[in-house]
Amino acid sequence: MCPGSSIPAIPHLPMFRAHAFLGALCLIVLPAQAHPPRPQDPAAALQNFEKWLQDYGSGKIELRGTTGSDRAGIEQMRLVFRTVAQGDDLAAAQALWHAAVVELPEGMDKHKLLRSCVNLVRDEAKRLIAGIADDGVDDWLFTMSFRRTKGADKQGDIGKMTALEILGMRAPKGIAEKLLAKVNSLPIPERSAAILALERSQSAEALPLLVKLLKERAVEVRLAAVSTLCGILSFYSDETQENQGNNDVSKEWTPIVVEALKKLLAREKSWQVKSATIDGLVRLKNHQSIPVLIAAYKSEAKLGKRKNVFLMENFHDALAGLTGVDMPRNRPQFWEKFWEENGSGFRYAPKPKKGEKAKKKDSGGYVKYFNLNVRTKRILFIIDFSGSMREKVRLKTRYAGNNEHVKYELVKRELEKVIRALPKDAVCNVIFFNHEVSVWREGKGGQPALVPMTDANKSDLLQYLWETNPGGSTNLYGALEKGLSMGSRGVFDKYYKTAYDSLFVLSDGAPSAGKITDTNLILREVAKINKLRRIRIHSIVFGDATNNLRFMKGLAEQSGGQFHHVQ
């Protein structure tokens, strides 16, 4: 074992900086091998992995070129990692761990860092560890998750978070009992991660503690508790599934949980927690959720000018989704009347058949942005201004009148229409991105400022809009990172008040620049960071149907947002 490390040292481990509790590593550099090892040779597989990681840590391996991802290099990385994972035992997991927490040298050139795609490497290693069958991996990960660290040990804390994340992916038998015994002893970030790791266990044993955690002072913990509580109970409470909703767990716990969520909605000050609670009640897919949502909707409406427009939309959409019925917006009394007349005999609307789309009534907003209703007053626009936006297109819709137009001119006109229509009590900002990311008005730490839409600010924003011209490649992840403020304090201040509750993201092509270009990894990273932030992301694909429809649609759907294809 190397000094300062709780992990058995791997012979010949390459020289690289790693996150969690590795301490000083005993390192021997192997000579390069002329040929890759055979997968069935564990020793050769491990040596090949160590050599790859050494070269990667020293900057010799880059997974992005100047024109896009190095597919051959990425596939080689995956092959090297998979040959180690084929060992399917604790030793394989401990070897891959070093890649799961790898950190490149601080002095490395920022462009080389971007081309290294470190998140892709970590993600692949975590995925493979999660798939290893050896039960000893679970005990080891538990030990790593609850290992004591000294003082402000940032590397050790990140390692704990990584171990908890992988435990959540593995969902081993007994995870609930072990995490529940330790969760209250953890600092808030790790406590939230441990709570989220419980969901895939589907263990009803976790429900009593999760209900108690709804009263925690820390907003992050309440958010995690709501998400996991409803996630676990939904396995039992879902009345839209055959033989569900009438089992012993649902009979006992659905009334208890729904009542606890009702009380939470009544006392909660954070809109993020309220939004998570609304979504959680929807996830239960149980008729007991509906009167609670109606009552909370009515209470929010009574706040008058102090009501949260975003939450009002959430309540309406939740009730429409659960019942299959649509009512005029901002009229909770209509829902109250509906439930009085139909509650006793309510049955869920049948799900659409495969290939069918549920019909939705368009009840409108105060303005449309490329056919998407804009209803909130706290909006951040993220707009692709890469070189491809200079191209001319012939669109069939009203945006172009079947004539040929330059893409960015159409976008500018549509955005100008929205900006002019924003009420004076709205707040708005705009992020343009190509290979770089620029914000109209930055606040502290370079984050998008909260700008009131006065006449003077609208005029300034419109001037900025028309002076911005497209060019370069597509750094979509960088723009999302800036918009969601990933890796920093996020969209929250110390009181967890948010700047924006909705992002409108427009792009016409695949990500081709920045820290992450793999669309599946972008979706996973955004979902992970937005799980507790509760930002609604709406996405618009502009132009050719071949341009990442599935990715952009997934970006919207995973946050409950709207998706539109302009064609």
Coordinates of C-alpha atoms in Angstrom, one line a residue:
M1 CA 0.0 0.0 0.0
C2 CA 1.4 3.4 -0.9
P3 CA 1.9 6.0 1.9
G4 CA -1.2 8.1 2.6
S5 CA -3.5 5.9 0.5
S6 CA -6.3 3.6 1.6
I7 CA -6.3 1.8 -1.8
P8 CA -3.9 -1.0 -2.5
A9 CA -1.2 0.3 -4.9
I10 CA -1.2 -1.0 -8.4
P11 CA 2.2 -2.0 -9.5
H12 CA 3.7 0.3 -12.1
L13 CA 0.9 2.8 -11.7
P14 CA 1.5 5.8 -14.1
M15 CA 2.4 9.3 -12.9
F16 CA -0.8 11.4 -12.8
R17 CA -2.6 13.4 -10.2
A18 CA -5.8 11.7 -9.0
H19 CA -8.6 12.9 -6.8
A20 CA -9.6 10.8 -3.9
F21 CA -7.3 9.9 -1.1
L22 CA -4.5 8.4 -3.3
G23 CA -1.7 10.3 -1.5
A24 CA 1.8 9.7 -2.8
L25 CA 1.8 7.0 -5.3
C26 CA 4.5 4.4 -5.9
L27 CA 5.2 4.7 -9.6
I28 CA 7.3 2.8 -12.1
V29 CA 7.0 3.7 -15.8
L30 CA 6.7 0.9 -18.2
P31 CA 8.2 1.0 -21.7
A32 CA 5.7 1.3 -24.5
Q33 CA 4.3 -1.9 -25.9
A34 CA 4.4 -2.6 -29.6
H35 CA 1.1 -4.4 -29.7
P36 CA -2.0 -4.2 -27.5
P37 CA -2.4 -7.1 -25.1
R38 CA -4.8 -9.9 -25.6
P39 CA -8.0 -9.3 -23.6
Q40 CA -7.7 -12.7 -21.9
D41 CA -4.3 -11.8 -20.4
P42 CA -5.1 -9.8 -17.2
A43 CA -1.5 -8.8 -16.5
A44 CA -0.9 -7.5 -19.9
A45 CA -4.3 -5.7 -19.8
L46 CA -3.3 -4.0 -16.6
Q47 CA 0.1 -3.0 -17.9
N48 CA -1.5 -1.5 -21.1
F49 CA -4.0 0.4 -19.0
E50 CA -1.2 1.8 -16.7
K51 CA 0.9 2.9 -19.7
W52 CA -2.2 4.5 -21.3
L53 CA -3.0 6.4 -18.1
Q54 CA 0.6 7.5 -17.7
D55 CA 0.6 9.0 -21.2
Y56 CA -2.7 10.6 -20.7
G57 CA -1.7 12.2 -17.4
S58 CA 1.4 13.6 -19.0
G59 CA -0.6 15.2 -21.9
K60 CA 0.6 12.8 -24.6
I61 CA -2.9 11.6 -25.3
E62 CA -5.7 13.9 -26.5
L63 CA -9.2 12.7 -27.3
R64 CA -10.1 15.8 -29.4
G65 CA -8.4 17.1 -32.5
T66 CA -8.7 20.6 -34.1
T67 CA -11.8 19.5 -36.1
G68 CA -13.6 17.3 -33.6
S69 CA -13.4 14.2 -31.5
D70 CA -10.7 11.7 -32.2
R71 CA -12.9 8.6 -32.6
A72 CA -10.1 6.2 -33.0
G73 CA -8.4 7.5 -29.8
I74 CA -11.7 7.3 -27.9
E75 CA -12.3 3.8 -29.1
Q76 CA -8.7 2.8 -28.1
M77 CA -9.3 4.3 -24.6
R78 CA -12.5 2.3 -24.2
L79 CA -10.8 -0.9 -25.4
V80 CA -8.0 -0.5 -23.0
F81 CA -10.4 0.2 -20.1
R82 CA -12.7 -2.8 -21.1
T83 CA -9.8 -5.2 -21.1
V84 CA -9.2 -4.3 -17.4
A85 CA -12.9 -4.5 -16.6
Q86 CA -13.0 -8.1 -18.0
G87 CA -11.3 -9.2 -14.8
D88 CA -14.7 -8.5 -13.2
D89 CA -13.3 -8.4 -9.7
L90 CA -12.2 -5.9 -7.0
A91 CA -8.7 -5.6 -8.4
A92 CA -10.2 -4.5 -11.8
A93 CA -12.4 -1.9 -10.0
Q94 CA -9.5 -0.5 -8.0
A95 CA -7.4 -0.2 -11.1
L96 CA -10.2 1.6 -13.0
W97 CA -10.8 3.9 -10.0
H98 CA -7.6 5.8 -10.8
A99 CA -9.2 6.8 -14.1
A100 CA -12.5 7.6 -12.5
V101 CA -10.9 10.3 -10.3
V102 CA -8.0 11.3 -12.6
E103 CA -7.0 14.9 -12.5
L104 CA -4.6 16.5 -15.0
P105 CA -1.8 18.8 -13.9
E106 CA -2.8 22.3 -12.8
G107 CA -0.2 23.9 -15.1
M108 CA -1.4 22.2 -18.2
D109 CA -2.2 24.5 -21.1
K110 CA -6.0 25.2 -21.1
H111 CA -6.4 24.1 -24.8
K112 CA -4.6 20.8 -24.1
L113 CA -7.0 20.4 -21.1
L114 CA -10.0 20.8 -23.3
R115 CA -8.6 18.4 -25.9
S116 CA -8.0 15.8 -23.1
C117 CA -11.8 15.4 -22.5
V118 CA -11.2 14.4 -18.8
N119 CA -14.9 14.0 -18.1
L120 CA -15.2 11.4 -20.9
V121 CA -12.4 9.4 -19.3
R122 CA -13.8 9.6 -15.8
D123 CA -17.3 8.7 -17.1
E124 CA -16.1 5.6 -18.9
A125 CA -14.3 4.3 -15.9
K126 CA -17.2 4.9 -13.5
R127 CA -19.6 3.1 -15.9
L128 CA -17.3 0.1 -16.1
I129 CA -16.8 -0.1 -12.3
A130 CA -20.6 0.0 -11.9
G131 CA -20.8 -3.1 -14.1
I132 CA -18.3 -5.3 -12.3
A133 CA -20.1 -8.2 -10.7
D134 CA -17.8 -8.8 -7.7
D135 CA -19.7 -8.1 -4.5
G136 CA -16.4 -7.0 -2.9
V137 CA -16.6 -3.9 -4.9
D138 CA -19.7 -2.8 -3.0
D139 CA -17.9 -3.1 0.4
W140 CA -14.9 -1.2 -0.9
L141 CA -17.0 1.6 -2.3
F142 CA -18.9 1.9 1.0
T143 CA -15.5 2.2 2.7
M144 CA -14.4 4.9 0.2
S145 CA -17.7 6.8 0.6
F146 CA -17.4 7.2 4.4
R147 CA -13.7 7.5 4.8
R148 CA -12.7 10.2 7.2
T149 CA -10.7 13.1 5.6
K150 CA -8.6 15.7 7.3
G151 CA -9.7 19.3 7.2
A152 CA -10.4 20.8 3.8
D153 CA -9.4 17.7 1.8
K154 CA -11.0 18.6 -1.5
Q155 CA -9.5 15.5 -3.3
G156 CA -10.9 13.2 -0.6
D157 CA -14.3 14.8 -0.7
I158 CA -14.5 14.5 -4.5
G159 CA -13.5 10.8 -4.2
K160 CA -16.4 10.3 -1.7
M161 CA -18.8 11.8 -4.2
T162 CA -17.5 9.6 -6.9
A163 CA -17.8 6.5 -4.8
L164 CA -21.4 7.4 -3.8
E165 CA -22.3 8.1 -7.5
I166 CA -21.0 4.6 -8.5
L167 CA -22.9 3.0 -5.6
G168 CA -26.0 4.6 -6.9
M169 CA -25.3 3.2 -10.4
R170 CA -24.7 -0.3 -9.0
A171 CA -27.6 -0.3 -6.5
P172 CA -26.4 -3.3 -4.6
K173 CA -28.5 -5.3 -2.2
G174 CA -28.3 -3.8 1.3
I175 CA -27.4 -0.3 0.1
A176 CA -30.4 1.3 1.8
E177 CA -29.6 -0.2 5.2
K178 CA -25.9 0.8 5.0
L179 CA -26.5 4.3 3.7
L180 CA -29.3 5.0 6.1
A181 CA -27.0 4.1 9.0
K182 CA -24.4 6.7 7.9
V183 CA -26.2 9.4 6.1
N184 CA -26.8 11.8 9.0
S185 CA -23.1 11.8 9.8
L186 CA -22.1 13.1 6.4
P187 CA -21.4 16.7 5.4
I188 CA -24.2 18.3 3.4
P189 CA -22.8 17.6 -0.2
E190 CA -22.0 14.0 0.6
R191 CA -25.3 13.6 2.4
S192 CA -27.2 14.8 -0.7
A193 CA -25.2 12.4 -2.9
A194 CA -25.9 9.5 -0.5
I195 CA -29.6 10.2 -0.5
L196 CA -29.7 10.3 -4.3
A197 CA -27.8 7.0 -4.4
L198 CA -30.7 5.3 -2.5
E199 CA -33.2 5.7 -5.3
R200 CA -32.3 2.8 -7.5
S201 CA -32.4 0.5 -4.5
Q202 CA -36.3 0.7 -4.6
S203 CA -36.1 -0.1 -0.9
A204 CA -39.2 0.8 1.2
E205 CA -36.9 0.7 4.2
A206 CA -35.6 4.1 3.3
L207 CA -39.0 5.8 3.3
P208 CA -39.3 6.7 7.0
L209 CA -35.9 8.5 7.1
L210 CA -36.6 10.2 3.8
V211 CA -39.9 11.6 5.1
K212 CA -37.9 13.0 8.2
L213 CA -35.3 14.6 5.9
L214 CA -38.0 16.7 4.3
K215 CA -37.6 18.9 7.4
E216 CA -33.8 19.3 7.0
R217 CA -32.6 22.9 7.1
A218 CA -30.3 22.5 4.1
V219 CA -32.1 23.1 0.8
E220 CA -29.8 20.6 -1.0
V221 CA -30.8 17.8 1.4
R222 CA -34.6 18.6 1.1
L223 CA -34.3 18.6 -2.7
A224 CA -32.5 15.2 -2.7
A225 CA -35.0 13.8 -0.2
V226 CA -38.0 14.8 -2.3
S227 CA -36.4 13.3 -5.4
T228 CA -35.4 10.0 -3.9
L229 CA -38.6 9.6 -1.7
C230 CA -40.9 10.0 -4.7
G231 CA -38.5 7.9 -6.9
I232 CA -38.6 4.9 -4.6
L233 CA -42.4 5.2 -3.8
S234 CA -43.2 5.5 -7.5
F235 CA -42.2 1.8 -7.9
Y236 CA -45.1 0.9 -5.7
S237 CA -47.7 3.7 -6.1
D238 CA -48.0 4.0 -9.9
E239 CA -51.7 3.4 -10.7
T240 CA -51.1 3.5 -14.4
Q241 CA -49.3 0.2 -14.3
E242 CA -51.1 -3.1 -14.0
N243 CA -51.0 -4.5 -10.4
Q244 CA -49.4 -1.3 -9.1
G245 CA -50.8 1.2 -6.6
N246 CA -52.7 -1.5 -4.6
N247 CA -49.8 -3.3 -2.9
D248 CA -49.0 -3.2 0.8
V249 CA -46.2 -0.6 0.5
S250 CA -48.4 1.7 -1.5
K251 CA -51.4 1.3 0.9
E252 CA -49.2 2.1 3.9
W253 CA -46.9 4.8 2.5
T254 CA -48.6 6.7 -0.3
P255 CA -51.0 8.5 2.2
I256 CA -48.1 9.2 4.5
V257 CA -45.8 10.6 1.8
V258 CA -48.5 12.6 0.1
E259 CA -49.5 14.2 3.4
A260 CA -45.8 15.0 4.1
L261 CA -45.4 16.6 0.7
K262 CA -48.6 18.6 1.2
K263 CA -47.2 20.1 4.4
L264 CA -43.9 20.7 2.6
L265 CA -45.6 22.7 -0.1
A266 CA -47.4 24.8 2.5
R267 CA -44.3 25.8 4.5
E268 CA -41.6 25.8 1.8
K269 CA -39.9 29.1 0.8
S270 CA -37.5 27.7 -1.9
W271 CA -39.2 27.5 -5.3
Q272 CA -36.7 24.8 -6.3
V273 CA -38.0 22.6 -3.5
K274 CA -41.6 23.4 -4.4
S275 CA -40.9 22.6 -8.1
A276 CA -39.2 19.3 -7.0
T277 CA -42.3 18.4 -4.9
I278 CA -44.7 19.1 -7.8
D279 CA -42.6 16.8 -10.0
G280 CA -42.5 14.2 -7.3
L281 CA -46.2 14.1 -6.8
V282 CA -46.5 13.6 -10.6
R283 CA -44.0 10.8 -10.5
L284 CA -46.2 8.9 -7.9
K285 CA -48.9 8.6 -10.6
N286 CA -51.5 8.2 -7.9
H287 CA -54.9 9.8 -7.6
Q288 CA -54.0 11.0 -4.0
S289 CA -51.6 13.5 -5.5
I290 CA -54.2 15.4 -7.4
P291 CA -56.1 17.2 -4.6
V292 CA -52.8 18.2 -3.0
L293 CA -51.6 19.8 -6.2
I294 CA -55.0 21.6 -6.6
A295 CA -54.9 23.0 -3.1
A296 CA -51.2 24.2 -3.4
Y297 CA -52.0 25.7 -6.9
K298 CA -54.9 27.6 -5.3
S299 CA -52.7 28.8 -2.4
E300 CA -50.0 30.1 -4.9
A301 CA -52.6 32.0 -6.9
K302 CA -53.8 33.7 -3.7
L303 CA -50.4 35.4 -3.4
G304 CA -51.4 37.8 -6.1
K305 CA -48.4 39.8 -7.3
R306 CA -46.1 37.8 -5.1
K307 CA -47.0 34.5 -6.8
N308 CA -44.3 32.6 -8.7
V309 CA -45.3 32.4 -12.4
F310 CA -43.0 29.5 -13.0
L311 CA -44.7 27.5 -10.2
M312 CA -48.1 28.4 -11.5
E313 CA -47.1 26.9 -14.8
N314 CA -45.8 23.8 -13.1
F315 CA -49.0 23.2 -11.2
H316 CA -51.1 23.6 -14.3
D317 CA -48.9 21.2 -16.4
A318 CA -48.7 18.7 -13.6
L319 CA -52.5 18.5 -13.3
A320 CA -53.0 18.4 -17.0
G321 CA -50.5 15.6 -17.3
L322 CA -52.0 13.5 -14.5
T323 CA -55.6 13.9 -15.5
G324 CA -55.4 14.1 -19.3
V325 CA -57.6 17.2 -19.0
D326 CA -56.6 20.7 -19.8
M327 CA -58.1 23.8 -18.2
P328 CA -57.4 27.5 -18.8
R329 CA -54.2 28.5 -17.1
N330 CA -54.1 30.4 -13.8
R331 CA -57.5 29.2 -12.9
P332 CA -57.1 26.7 -10.0
Q333 CA -60.8 27.1 -9.1
F334 CA -61.6 25.2 -12.4
W335 CA -59.5 22.3 -11.2
E336 CA -61.1 22.4 -7.8
K337 CA -64.5 22.1 -9.5
F338 CA -63.3 19.3 -11.7
W339 CA -62.1 17.3 -8.7
E340 CA -65.4 17.9 -6.8
E341 CA -67.3 16.4 -9.7
N342 CA -64.9 13.6 -10.8
G343 CA -62.6 12.8 -7.9
S344 CA -64.5 9.9 -6.4
G345 CA -64.6 8.0 -9.7
F346 CA -61.4 9.2 -11.2
R347 CA -59.4 6.9 -13.4
Y348 CA -56.2 7.7 -15.2
A349 CA -56.5 8.6 -18.9
P350 CA -55.2 5.7 -21.1
K351 CA -51.6 6.1 -22.2
P352 CA -51.1 6.9 -25.9
K353 CA -50.4 3.9 -28.1
K354 CA -47.0 3.3 -29.4
G355 CA -46.3 5.9 -32.1
E356 CA -49.1 8.1 -31.0
K357 CA -48.6 11.5 -29.4
A358 CA -50.8 12.8 -26.6
K359 CA -52.8 15.8 -27.8
K360 CA -52.1 19.0 -25.9
K361 CA -54.2 22.1 -26.0
D362 CA -52.1 25.2 -26.6
S363 CA -53.2 27.6 -23.9
G364 CA -50.5 30.0 -24.9
G365 CA -48.1 32.4 -23.2
Y366 CA -47.6 36.2 -23.5
V367 CA -45.2 35.7 -26.5
K368 CA -43.9 32.8 -28.6
Y369 CA -40.2 32.1 -29.4
F370 CA -40.1 29.9 -32.5
N371 CA -43.5 28.5 -31.6
L372 CA -42.6 27.8 -28.0
N373 CA -44.7 29.6 -25.4
V374 CA -42.8 31.9 -23.2
R375 CA -44.7 32.1 -19.9
T376 CA -42.0 32.8 -17.2
K377 CA -40.5 36.2 -16.5
R378 CA -37.0 34.9 -15.6
I379 CA -35.4 33.8 -18.9
L380 CA -31.9 33.1 -20.1
F381 CA -31.5 32.6 -23.9
I382 CA -28.5 30.5 -25.1
I383 CA -28.0 30.9 -28.8
D384 CA -25.7 29.2 -31.3
F385 CA -23.8 31.8 -33.4
S386 CA -21.3 29.4 -35.0
G387 CA -20.2 29.7 -38.6
S388 CA -23.1 27.4 -39.8
M389 CA -25.6 30.1 -38.8
R390 CA -24.4 32.1 -41.8
E391 CA -25.9 29.5 -44.1
K392 CA -29.0 30.2 -46.1
V393 CA -32.1 28.0 -45.6
R394 CA -35.5 27.7 -47.2
L395 CA -38.0 26.9 -44.4
K396 CA -41.6 25.9 -44.9
T397 CA -42.9 27.8 -41.8
R398 CA -44.0 31.3 -41.2
Y399 CA -40.5 32.2 -40.1
A400 CA -39.2 32.4 -43.6
G401 CA -42.4 32.4 -45.8
N402 CA -40.9 29.6 -47.9
N403 CA -38.2 32.1 -49.1
E404 CA -34.5 31.7 -48.6
H405 CA -33.0 33.5 -45.6
V406 CA -29.8 33.5 -43.6
K407 CA -30.3 31.5 -40.4
Y408 CA -28.9 34.1 -38.0
E409 CA -31.0 36.9 -39.4
L410 CA -34.1 34.8 -38.7
V411 CA -33.0 34.1 -35.2
K412 CA -32.2 37.8 -34.5
R413 CA -35.7 38.9 -35.7
E414 CA -37.4 36.2 -33.6
L415 CA -35.4 37.1 -30.5
E416 CA -36.0 40.8 -31.1
K417 CA -39.8 40.1 -31.1
V418 CA -39.5 38.3 -27.8
I419 CA -37.4 40.9 -26.1
R420 CA -39.8 43.7 -27.1
A421 CA -42.7 41.7 -25.7
L422 CA -41.1 41.0 -22.3
P423 CA -42.9 42.8 -19.5
K424 CA -40.9 45.4 -17.5
D425 CA -40.9 43.1 -14.4
A426 CA -39.2 40.4 -16.4
V427 CA -35.5 39.6 -16.1
C428 CA -33.5 38.4 -19.0
N429 CA -30.0 37.7 -20.4
V430 CA -28.5 36.3 -23.5
I431 CA -25.5 34.0 -24.1
F432 CA -24.1 33.6 -27.6
F433 CA -21.7 30.8 -28.3
N434 CA -19.5 29.6 -31.1
H435 CA -16.1 28.1 -30.1
E436 CA -16.2 30.8 -27.3
V437 CA -19.0 31.8 -25.0
S438 CA -20.0 35.4 -24.5
V439 CA -22.6 36.9 -22.1
W440 CA -24.5 40.1 -22.7
R441 CA -24.1 41.3 -19.1
E442 CA -22.0 39.4 -16.6
G443 CA -22.5 39.4 -12.8
K444 CA -20.2 38.3 -10.1
G445 CA -17.9 35.5 -11.1
G446 CA -18.7 35.9 -14.8
Q447 CA -22.2 34.4 -14.4
P448 CA -25.1 35.9 -16.3
A449 CA -26.5 38.9 -14.5
L450 CA -30.1 39.3 -13.6
V451 CA -31.1 42.2 -15.9
P452 CA -34.6 43.9 -15.5
M453 CA -36.3 44.5 -18.9
T454 CA -36.6 48.3 -18.7
D455 CA -36.9 50.2 -21.9
A456 CA -33.2 51.3 -21.6
N457 CA -32.0 47.7 -21.0
K458 CA -34.1 46.4 -23.9
S459 CA -32.5 49.0 -26.2
D460 CA -29.0 48.0 -25.1
L461 CA -29.8 44.3 -25.5
L462 CA -31.2 44.8 -29.0
Q463 CA -28.1 46.7 -30.0
Y464 CA -25.9 43.9 -28.7
L465 CA -28.0 41.4 -30.6
W466 CA -27.7 43.1 -33.9
E467 CA -24.0 43.8 -33.5
T468 CA -23.2 40.1 -32.9
N469 CA -22.2 38.1 -35.9
P470 CA -21.7 34.3 -36.3
G471 CA -18.4 32.4 -36.9
G472 CA -16.4 29.6 -35.5
S473 CA -17.3 26.1 -34.2
T474 CA -20.0 25.0 -31.7
N475 CA -19.2 24.9 -28.0
L476 CA -22.6 24.0 -26.7
Y477 CA -21.4 22.5 -23.5
G478 CA -19.5 25.6 -22.6
A479 CA -22.6 27.7 -23.1
L480 CA -24.7 25.3 -20.9
E481 CA -21.9 25.3 -18.3
K482 CA -22.1 29.1 -18.2
G483 CA -25.9 29.2 -18.1
L484 CA -26.2 26.6 -15.4
S485 CA -23.0 27.7 -13.7
M486 CA -21.7 24.1 -13.4
G487 CA -18.8 23.6 -11.0
S488 CA -19.3 26.9 -9.1
R489 CA -22.0 28.2 -6.7
G490 CA -24.6 27.5 -9.4
V491 CA -27.7 29.6 -10.0
F492 CA -28.1 30.0 -6.2
D493 CA -26.9 32.6 -3.8
K494 CA -26.4 31.7 -0.1
Y495 CA -30.2 31.8 0.4
Y496 CA -30.8 29.6 -2.6
K497 CA -32.7 32.2 -4.5
T498 CA -32.3 31.7 -8.2
A499 CA -31.5 34.0 -11.1
Y500 CA -33.3 32.2 -13.8
D501 CA -35.9 29.4 -13.9
S502 CA -35.9 28.8 -17.6
L503 CA -33.3 28.4 -20.4
F504 CA -34.1 28.6 -24.1
V505 CA -31.3 26.8 -26.0
L506 CA -31.1 27.2 -29.8
S507 CA -28.6 25.4 -32.0
D508 CA -28.4 24.2 -35.6
G509 CA -25.7 21.6 -35.4
A510 CA -23.7 19.0 -33.4
P511 CA -21.3 20.2 -30.6
S512 CA -17.9 20.4 -32.1
A513 CA -15.8 22.4 -29.6
G514 CA -15.2 22.8 -25.9
K515 CA -14.7 20.6 -22.9
I516 CA -17.3 18.0 -23.9
T517 CA -18.7 17.3 -27.4
D518 CA -20.1 13.8 -26.8
T519 CA -23.9 14.4 -26.8
N520 CA -24.7 11.5 -24.4
L521 CA -22.1 12.8 -21.9
I522 CA -23.5 16.3 -22.2
L523 CA -27.0 15.0 -21.4
R524 CA -25.7 13.1 -18.4
E525 CA -23.7 16.0 -17.1
V526 CA -26.6 18.5 -17.5
A527 CA -29.0 16.0 -15.9
K528 CA -26.7 15.5 -12.9
I529 CA -26.2 19.2 -12.2
N530 CA -29.8 20.2 -12.9
K531 CA -31.3 17.5 -10.7
L532 CA -31.2 19.8 -7.7
R533 CA -31.3 23.2 -9.5
R534 CA -34.7 22.5 -11.2
I535 CA -34.1 24.8 -14.2
R536 CA -36.5 24.1 -17.1
I537 CA -34.6 23.8 -20.3
H538 CA -36.4 24.4 -23.6
S539 CA -34.6 23.5 -26.8
I540 CA -34.9 24.5 -30.5
V541 CA -33.2 22.8 -33.4
F542 CA -32.9 25.1 -36.4
G543 CA -32.8 23.8 -39.9
D544 CA -31.8 20.3 -41.2
A545 CA -33.6 17.4 -39.5
T546 CA -30.3 15.5 -39.5
N547 CA -28.8 17.8 -36.9
N548 CA -29.0 16.2 -33.5
L549 CA -32.8 16.1 -33.1
R550 CA -32.6 13.3 -30.6
F551 CA -30.0 15.1 -28.5
M552 CA -31.7 18.4 -28.4
K553 CA -35.1 16.8 -27.7
G554 CA -33.5 14.8 -24.9
L555 CA -32.0 18.0 -23.4
A556 CA -35.6 19.5 -23.1
E557 CA -37.4 16.3 -22.0
Q558 CA -35.1 15.4 -19.1
S559 CA -35.9 18.8 -17.5
G560 CA -39.6 18.9 -18.4
G561 CA -39.0 21.5 -21.1
Q562 CA -40.5 22.1 -24.5
F563 CA -38.8 21.1 -27.8
H564 CA -39.3 22.5 -31.2
H565 CA -37.8 21.7 -34.6
V566 CA -37.9 24.8 -36.9
Q567 CA -38.1 23.5 -40.5

